Short mmCIF file of C-alpha atoms in Angstrom, two decimals:
data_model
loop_
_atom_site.label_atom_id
_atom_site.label_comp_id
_atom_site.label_asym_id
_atom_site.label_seq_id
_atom_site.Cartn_x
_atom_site.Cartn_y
_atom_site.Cartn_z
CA UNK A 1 78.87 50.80 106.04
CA UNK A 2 81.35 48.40 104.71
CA UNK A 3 80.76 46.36 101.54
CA UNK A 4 83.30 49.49 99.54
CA UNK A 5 85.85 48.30 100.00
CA UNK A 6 89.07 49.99 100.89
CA UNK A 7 89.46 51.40 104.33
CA UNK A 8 85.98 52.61 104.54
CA UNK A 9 85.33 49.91 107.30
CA UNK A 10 83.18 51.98 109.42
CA UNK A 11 83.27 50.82 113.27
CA UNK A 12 85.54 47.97 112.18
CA UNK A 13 88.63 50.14 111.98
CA UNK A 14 90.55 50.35 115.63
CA UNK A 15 92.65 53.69 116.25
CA UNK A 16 95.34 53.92 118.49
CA UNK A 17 98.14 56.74 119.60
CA UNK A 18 101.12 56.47 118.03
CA UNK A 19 104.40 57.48 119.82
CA UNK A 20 104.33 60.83 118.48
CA UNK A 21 101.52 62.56 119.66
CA UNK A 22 98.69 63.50 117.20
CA UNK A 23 99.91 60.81 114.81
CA UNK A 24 97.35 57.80 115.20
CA UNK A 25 97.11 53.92 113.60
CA UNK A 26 94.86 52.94 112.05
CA UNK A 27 94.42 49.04 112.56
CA UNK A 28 92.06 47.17 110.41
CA UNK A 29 93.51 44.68 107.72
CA UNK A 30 96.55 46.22 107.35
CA UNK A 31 97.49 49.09 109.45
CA UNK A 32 97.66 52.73 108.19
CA UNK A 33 99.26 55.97 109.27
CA UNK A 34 96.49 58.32 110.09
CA UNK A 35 95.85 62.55 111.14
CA UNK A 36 92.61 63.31 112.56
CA UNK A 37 91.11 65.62 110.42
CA UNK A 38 90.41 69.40 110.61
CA UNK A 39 87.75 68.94 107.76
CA UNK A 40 86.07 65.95 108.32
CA UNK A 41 84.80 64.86 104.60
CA UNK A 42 87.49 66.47 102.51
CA UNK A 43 90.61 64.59 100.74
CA UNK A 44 93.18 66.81 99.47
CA UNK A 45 94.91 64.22 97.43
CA UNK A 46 92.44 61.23 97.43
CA UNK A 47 93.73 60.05 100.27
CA UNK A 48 91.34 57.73 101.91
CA UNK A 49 89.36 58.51 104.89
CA UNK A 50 87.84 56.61 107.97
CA UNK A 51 85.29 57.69 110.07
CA UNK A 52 84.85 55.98 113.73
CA UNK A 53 82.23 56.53 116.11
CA UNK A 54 83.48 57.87 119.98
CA UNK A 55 82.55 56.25 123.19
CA UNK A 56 80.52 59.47 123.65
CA UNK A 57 78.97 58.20 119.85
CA UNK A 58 80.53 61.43 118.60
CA UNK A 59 82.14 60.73 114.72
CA UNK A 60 85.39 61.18 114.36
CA UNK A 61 87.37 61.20 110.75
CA UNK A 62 90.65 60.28 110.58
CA UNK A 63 92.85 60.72 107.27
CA UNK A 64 95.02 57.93 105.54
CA UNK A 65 98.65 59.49 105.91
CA UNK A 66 100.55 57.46 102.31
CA UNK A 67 104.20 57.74 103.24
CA UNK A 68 104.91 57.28 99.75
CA UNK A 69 103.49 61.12 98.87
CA UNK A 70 105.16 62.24 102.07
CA UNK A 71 108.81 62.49 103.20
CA UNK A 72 107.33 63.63 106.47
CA UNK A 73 105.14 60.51 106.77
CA UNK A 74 107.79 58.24 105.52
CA UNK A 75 109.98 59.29 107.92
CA UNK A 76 107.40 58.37 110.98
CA UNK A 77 106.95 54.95 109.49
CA UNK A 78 110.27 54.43 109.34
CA UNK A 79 110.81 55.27 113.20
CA UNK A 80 112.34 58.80 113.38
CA UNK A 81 113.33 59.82 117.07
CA UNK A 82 111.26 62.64 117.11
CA UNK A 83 109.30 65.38 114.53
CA UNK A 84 108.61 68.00 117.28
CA UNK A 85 105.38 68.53 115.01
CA UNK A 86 102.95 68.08 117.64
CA UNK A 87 99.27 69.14 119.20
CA UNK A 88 99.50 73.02 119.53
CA UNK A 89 103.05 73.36 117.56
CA UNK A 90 103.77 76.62 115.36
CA UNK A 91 105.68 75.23 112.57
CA UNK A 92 107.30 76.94 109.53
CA UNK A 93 106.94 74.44 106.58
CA UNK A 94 109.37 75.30 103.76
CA UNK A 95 108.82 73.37 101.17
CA UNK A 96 105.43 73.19 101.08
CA UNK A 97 104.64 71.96 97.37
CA UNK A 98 100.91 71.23 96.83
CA UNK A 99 100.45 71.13 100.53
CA UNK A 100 99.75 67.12 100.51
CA UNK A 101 101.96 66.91 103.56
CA UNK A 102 100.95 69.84 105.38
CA UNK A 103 97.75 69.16 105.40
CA UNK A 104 98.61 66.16 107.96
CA UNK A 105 100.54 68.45 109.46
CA UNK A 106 97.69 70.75 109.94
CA UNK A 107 95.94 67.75 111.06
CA UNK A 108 98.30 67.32 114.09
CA UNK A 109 99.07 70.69 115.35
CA UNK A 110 95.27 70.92 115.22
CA UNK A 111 93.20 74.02 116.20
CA UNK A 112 95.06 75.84 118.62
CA UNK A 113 98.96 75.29 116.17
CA UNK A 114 99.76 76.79 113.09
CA UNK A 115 101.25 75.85 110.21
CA UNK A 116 103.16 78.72 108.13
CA UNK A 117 103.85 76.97 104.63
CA UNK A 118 106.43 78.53 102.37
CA UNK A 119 106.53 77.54 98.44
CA UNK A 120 108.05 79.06 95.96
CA UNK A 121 106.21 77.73 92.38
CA UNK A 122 103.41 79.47 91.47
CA UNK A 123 102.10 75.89 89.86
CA UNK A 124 102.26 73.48 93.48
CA UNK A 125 101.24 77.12 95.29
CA UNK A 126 98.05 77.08 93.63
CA UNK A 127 97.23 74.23 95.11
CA UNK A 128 98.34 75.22 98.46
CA UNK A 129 96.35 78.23 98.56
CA UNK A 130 93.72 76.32 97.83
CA UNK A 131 93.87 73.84 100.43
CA UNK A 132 94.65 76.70 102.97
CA UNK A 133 91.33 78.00 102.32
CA UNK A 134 89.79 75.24 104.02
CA UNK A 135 92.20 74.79 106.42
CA UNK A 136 92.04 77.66 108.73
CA UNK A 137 95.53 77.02 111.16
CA UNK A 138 97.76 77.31 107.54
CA UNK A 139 99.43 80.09 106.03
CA UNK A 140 100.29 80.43 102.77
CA UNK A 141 103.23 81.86 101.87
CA UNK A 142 103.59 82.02 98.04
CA UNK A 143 107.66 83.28 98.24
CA UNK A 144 111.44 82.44 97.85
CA UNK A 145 112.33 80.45 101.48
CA UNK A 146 115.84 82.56 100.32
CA UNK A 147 114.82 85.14 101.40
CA UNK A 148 113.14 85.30 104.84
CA UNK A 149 112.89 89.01 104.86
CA UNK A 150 110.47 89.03 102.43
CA UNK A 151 107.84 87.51 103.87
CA UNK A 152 109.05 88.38 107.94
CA UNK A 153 106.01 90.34 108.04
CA UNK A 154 103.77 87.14 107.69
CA UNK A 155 105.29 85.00 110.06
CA UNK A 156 105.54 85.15 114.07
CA UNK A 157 108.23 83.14 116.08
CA UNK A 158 108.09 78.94 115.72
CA UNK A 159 108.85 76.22 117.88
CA UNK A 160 110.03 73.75 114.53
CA UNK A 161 110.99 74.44 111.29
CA UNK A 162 110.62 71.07 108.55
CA UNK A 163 112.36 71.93 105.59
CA UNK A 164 111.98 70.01 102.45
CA UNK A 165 113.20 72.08 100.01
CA UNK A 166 115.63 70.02 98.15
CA UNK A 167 118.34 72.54 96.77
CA UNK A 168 121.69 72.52 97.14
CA UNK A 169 122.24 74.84 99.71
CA UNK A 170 119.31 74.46 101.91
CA UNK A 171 121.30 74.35 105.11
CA UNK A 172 122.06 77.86 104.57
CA UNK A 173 118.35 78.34 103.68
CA UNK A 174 117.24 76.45 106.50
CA UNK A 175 119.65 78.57 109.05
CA UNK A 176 118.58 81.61 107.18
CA UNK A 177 114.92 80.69 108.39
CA UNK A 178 116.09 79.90 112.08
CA UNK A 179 117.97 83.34 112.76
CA UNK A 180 114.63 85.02 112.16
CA UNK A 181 111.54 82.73 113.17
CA UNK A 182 112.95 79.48 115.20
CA UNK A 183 112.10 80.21 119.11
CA UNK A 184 115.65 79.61 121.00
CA UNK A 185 115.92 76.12 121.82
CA UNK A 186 113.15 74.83 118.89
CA UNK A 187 113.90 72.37 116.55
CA UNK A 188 114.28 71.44 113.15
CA UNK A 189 113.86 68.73 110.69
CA UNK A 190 115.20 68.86 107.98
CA UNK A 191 114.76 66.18 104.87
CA UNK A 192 117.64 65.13 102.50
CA UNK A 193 116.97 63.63 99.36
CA UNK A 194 120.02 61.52 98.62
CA UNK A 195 118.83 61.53 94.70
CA UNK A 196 119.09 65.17 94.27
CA UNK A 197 122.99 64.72 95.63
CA UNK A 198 123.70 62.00 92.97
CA UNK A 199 121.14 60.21 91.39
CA UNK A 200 123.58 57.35 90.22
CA UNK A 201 125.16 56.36 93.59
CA UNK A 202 123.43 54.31 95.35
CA UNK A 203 121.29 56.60 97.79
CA UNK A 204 123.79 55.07 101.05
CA UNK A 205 126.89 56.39 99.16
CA UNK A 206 125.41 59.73 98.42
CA UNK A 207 124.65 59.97 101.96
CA UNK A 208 128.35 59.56 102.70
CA UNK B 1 122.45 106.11 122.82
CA UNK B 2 119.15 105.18 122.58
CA UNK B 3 118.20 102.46 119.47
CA UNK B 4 115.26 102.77 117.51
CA UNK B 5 113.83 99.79 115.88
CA UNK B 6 111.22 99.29 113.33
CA UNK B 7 109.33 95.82 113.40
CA UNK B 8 106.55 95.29 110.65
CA UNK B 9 103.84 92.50 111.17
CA UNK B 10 100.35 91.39 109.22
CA UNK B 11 98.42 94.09 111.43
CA UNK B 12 100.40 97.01 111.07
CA UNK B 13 103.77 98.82 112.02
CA UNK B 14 105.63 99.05 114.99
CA UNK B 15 108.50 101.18 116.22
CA UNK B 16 110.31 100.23 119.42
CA UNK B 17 112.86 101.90 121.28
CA UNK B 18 115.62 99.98 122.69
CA UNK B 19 118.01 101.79 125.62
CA UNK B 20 119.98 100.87 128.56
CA UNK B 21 121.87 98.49 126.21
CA UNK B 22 124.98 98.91 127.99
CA UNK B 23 123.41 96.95 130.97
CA UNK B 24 122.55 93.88 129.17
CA UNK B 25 126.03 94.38 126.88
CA UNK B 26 126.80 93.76 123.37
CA UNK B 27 127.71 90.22 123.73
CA UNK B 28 125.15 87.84 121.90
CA UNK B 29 124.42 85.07 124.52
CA UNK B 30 124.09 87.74 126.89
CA UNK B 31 121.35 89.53 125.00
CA UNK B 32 120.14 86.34 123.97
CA UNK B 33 119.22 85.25 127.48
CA UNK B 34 117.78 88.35 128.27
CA UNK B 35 115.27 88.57 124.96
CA UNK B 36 113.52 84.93 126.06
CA UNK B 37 112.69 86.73 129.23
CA UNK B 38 109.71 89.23 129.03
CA UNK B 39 110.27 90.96 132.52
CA UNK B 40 114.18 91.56 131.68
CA UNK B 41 113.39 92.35 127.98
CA UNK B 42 110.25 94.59 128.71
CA UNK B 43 112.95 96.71 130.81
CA UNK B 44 114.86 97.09 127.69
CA UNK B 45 112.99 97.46 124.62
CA UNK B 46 109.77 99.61 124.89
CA UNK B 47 107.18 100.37 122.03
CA UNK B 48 107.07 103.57 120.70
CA UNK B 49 104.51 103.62 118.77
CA UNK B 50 102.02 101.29 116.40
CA UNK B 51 100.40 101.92 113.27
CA UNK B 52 97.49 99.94 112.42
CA UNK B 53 96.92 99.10 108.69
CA UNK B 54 94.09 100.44 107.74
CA UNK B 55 92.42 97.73 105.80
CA UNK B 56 93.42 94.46 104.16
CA UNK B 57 94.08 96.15 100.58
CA UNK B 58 96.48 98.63 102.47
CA UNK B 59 97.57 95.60 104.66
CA UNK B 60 98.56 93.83 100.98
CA UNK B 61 99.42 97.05 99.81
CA UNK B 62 102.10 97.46 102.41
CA UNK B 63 103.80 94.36 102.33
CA UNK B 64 104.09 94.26 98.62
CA UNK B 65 106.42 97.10 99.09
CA UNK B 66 108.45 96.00 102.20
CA UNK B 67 109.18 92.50 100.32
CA UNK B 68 110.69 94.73 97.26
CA UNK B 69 112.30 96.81 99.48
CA UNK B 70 110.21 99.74 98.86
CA UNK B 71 109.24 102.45 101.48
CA UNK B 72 105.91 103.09 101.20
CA UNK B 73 104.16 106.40 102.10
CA UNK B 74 102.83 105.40 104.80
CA UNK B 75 105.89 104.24 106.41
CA UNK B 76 107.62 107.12 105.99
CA UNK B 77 105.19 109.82 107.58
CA UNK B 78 105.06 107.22 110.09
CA UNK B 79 108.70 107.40 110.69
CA UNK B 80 108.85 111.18 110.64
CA UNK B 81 106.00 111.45 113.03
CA UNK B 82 107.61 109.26 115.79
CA UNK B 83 111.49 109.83 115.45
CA UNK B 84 112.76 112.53 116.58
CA UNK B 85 114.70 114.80 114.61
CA UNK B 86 118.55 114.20 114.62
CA UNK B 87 121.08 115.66 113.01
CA UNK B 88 122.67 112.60 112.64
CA UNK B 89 120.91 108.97 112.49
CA UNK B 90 123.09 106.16 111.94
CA UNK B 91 121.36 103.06 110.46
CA UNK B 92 122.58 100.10 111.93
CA UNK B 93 121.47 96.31 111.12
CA UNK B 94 124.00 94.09 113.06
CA UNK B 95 123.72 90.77 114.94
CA UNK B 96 122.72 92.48 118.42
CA UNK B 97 119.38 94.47 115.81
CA UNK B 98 118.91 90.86 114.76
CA UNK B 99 118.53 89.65 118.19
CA UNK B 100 116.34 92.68 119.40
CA UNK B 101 113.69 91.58 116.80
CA UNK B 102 113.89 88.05 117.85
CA UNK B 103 112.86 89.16 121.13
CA UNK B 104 110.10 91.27 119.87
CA UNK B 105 109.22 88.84 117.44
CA UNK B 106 108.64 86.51 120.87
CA UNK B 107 106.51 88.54 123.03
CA UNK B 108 104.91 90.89 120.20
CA UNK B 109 101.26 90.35 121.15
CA UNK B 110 102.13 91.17 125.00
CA UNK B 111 103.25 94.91 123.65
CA UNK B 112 100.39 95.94 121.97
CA UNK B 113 97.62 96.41 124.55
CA UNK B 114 94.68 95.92 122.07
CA UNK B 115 96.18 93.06 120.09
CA UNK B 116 93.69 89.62 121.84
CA UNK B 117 96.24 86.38 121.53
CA UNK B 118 94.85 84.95 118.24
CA UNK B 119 94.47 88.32 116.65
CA UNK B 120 97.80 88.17 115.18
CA UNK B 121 97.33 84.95 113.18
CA UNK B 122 94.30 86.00 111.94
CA UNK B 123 95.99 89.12 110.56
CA UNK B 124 99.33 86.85 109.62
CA UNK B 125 96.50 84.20 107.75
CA UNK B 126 94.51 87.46 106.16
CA UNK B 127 97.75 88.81 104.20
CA UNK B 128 99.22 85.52 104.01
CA UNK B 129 95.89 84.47 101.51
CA UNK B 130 95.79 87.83 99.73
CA UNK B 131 99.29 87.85 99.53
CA UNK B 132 100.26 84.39 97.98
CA UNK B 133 96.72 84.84 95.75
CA UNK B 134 98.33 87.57 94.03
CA UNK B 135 101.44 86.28 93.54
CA UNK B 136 100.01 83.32 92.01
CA UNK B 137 96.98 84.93 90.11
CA UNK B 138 99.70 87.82 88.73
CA UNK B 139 102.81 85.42 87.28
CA UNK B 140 102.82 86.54 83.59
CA UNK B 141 105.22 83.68 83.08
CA UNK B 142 102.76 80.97 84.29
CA UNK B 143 102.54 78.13 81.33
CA UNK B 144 99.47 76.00 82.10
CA UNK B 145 98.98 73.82 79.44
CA UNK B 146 96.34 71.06 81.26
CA UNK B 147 95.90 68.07 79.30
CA UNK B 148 93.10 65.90 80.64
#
């Protein structure tokens, strides 16, 4: 199998848990942030894939997670506490973009979670929809995450909301969500890009 | 007094009555304890009645309208039908309504005898497609200029 190069190393690749649950490692030469996939044999963004066989010899394909494309999967690699994204998790995704990330989200809340992904472009939607299609645990949600009330009839009570929606006042959008889907006592994450605050301080300052 | 509230989901719309409100009290922590808890909140709020949309065009049909703001026809002889007749309704959309359809938002599936667990996602995942297709497939704005 191997002789392509790349992570397609067959058997050779070793996966283990990672602290949060339905994240995995990949170990091989380097080591890799991986999802286990709903669709074995599809990429959404290129991403590479590795298959590995069970003890039970079933095949089992895992996805290559690239923090780089993913604030989400930066975020893990980088040690965050906790994403409360896990195995069986209802999660409202705002933010959703081409639906790169959610897809490994997807990955993790597996079968019996689902993944409700708002996006507001019609361009990165597109996309979304499309990989929704395949993906049967995602909704798309092709709407303003503004306003909540217009898509409350597509959306049932979460246990997390991850917002990446990078305006200005997506705390209020975020709590907007929250009042009408987050479960009391869920969780959120929520990601701040420091270069959309002021992209010529030094991202620490901007943090400040 | 007794509260009437309409909840609208992917399979179709609901109407649920909410009395005995003085017993659980206006106060929001109060009310907020007693939505997480089905046998307390069961007590409370009780369905009224449940229309089914009748297929997925009137399904997208539906929600095109409630996300403008629109009341269909549907939703209004379904309203007619199942209020009664007052002489005078008040409308009210406070904190406490807000917390109401939390709670029914919760334990939805456990109202509706028919409704299997599961069955609501695949009615939320249904719209959700035909929705956001439409809204992409529809933008007269859209510049796609793909150079390859």
């Amino acid at each position: 199998a191997s002789g392509r190069g790349g992570m397609r190393g067959g058997n050779k690749a070793v996966i283990i848990p990672h602290r949060h649950e339905g994240v995995f490692i990949a170990k091989s030469k380097d080591d890799a942030l991986v999802t286990k996939s709903m669709v074995p044999g599809d990429s959404v963004y290129n991403e590479k894939r590795i298959s590995v066989q069970n003890e039970d010899g079933a095949k089992v394909e895992y996805r290559v997670w690239n923090p780089f494309r993913s604030k989400l999967g930066a975020a893990i690699q980088e040690g965050i506490d906790n994403i409360w994204i896990a195995p069986g998790a209802r999660v409202l995704y705002l933010g959703a973009a081409s639906g790169t990330s959610v897809s490994h989200v997807s990955d993790i809340v597996g079968p019996t979670g689902v993944v409700y992904a708002v996006e507001f472009s019609q361009r990165s939607g597109r996309d979304l929809v499309n990989m929704a299609k395949k993906r049967a645990n995602v909704i798309p949600i092709i709407e303003d995450a503004r306003h909540p009330s217009k898509y409350r009839m597509l959306v049932g009570m979460v246990d997390v909301i991850f917002s990446d929606v990078a305006q200005p006042d997506q705390a209020r959008i975020l709590a907007l969500n929250a009042a009408y889907f987050l479960k009391t006592g869920g969780h959120f994450v929520l990601s701040i890009k420091a270069n959309c605050i002021d992209s010529t301080l030094p991202c620490r300052q901007s943090i400040r | 007094m007794t509260l009437y509230l309409l909840y609208e989901t992917s399979s179709g719309y609901s109407l649920f009555q909410a009395g005995g409100l003085d017993e659980i009290g206006q106060n929001n922590e109060a009310v907020r304890n007693s939505v997480s808890d089905l046998n307390r909140f069961g007590k409370v709020v009780q369905l009224t009645a449940f229309l089914p949309f009748e297929s997925a065009l009137d399904a997208l049909n539906q929600i095109n309208s409630v996300s403008e703001g629109i009341m269909t026809d549907e939703l209004r002889n379904f309203l007619e039908l199942n209020l009664p007749k007052v002489k005078e309704g008040k409308k009210a959309n406070n904190d406490f309504v807000h917390e109401i359809l939390r709670g029914v938002r919760l334990h939805f599936e456990r109202f509706i005898k028919d409704l299997k667990p599961g069955d609501l996602e695949k009615a939320q995942l249904g719209l959700g497609h035909s929705y956001s297709r439409a809204k992409v497939k529809f933008n007269v704005n859209r510049v796609d200029n793909m150079v390859i």
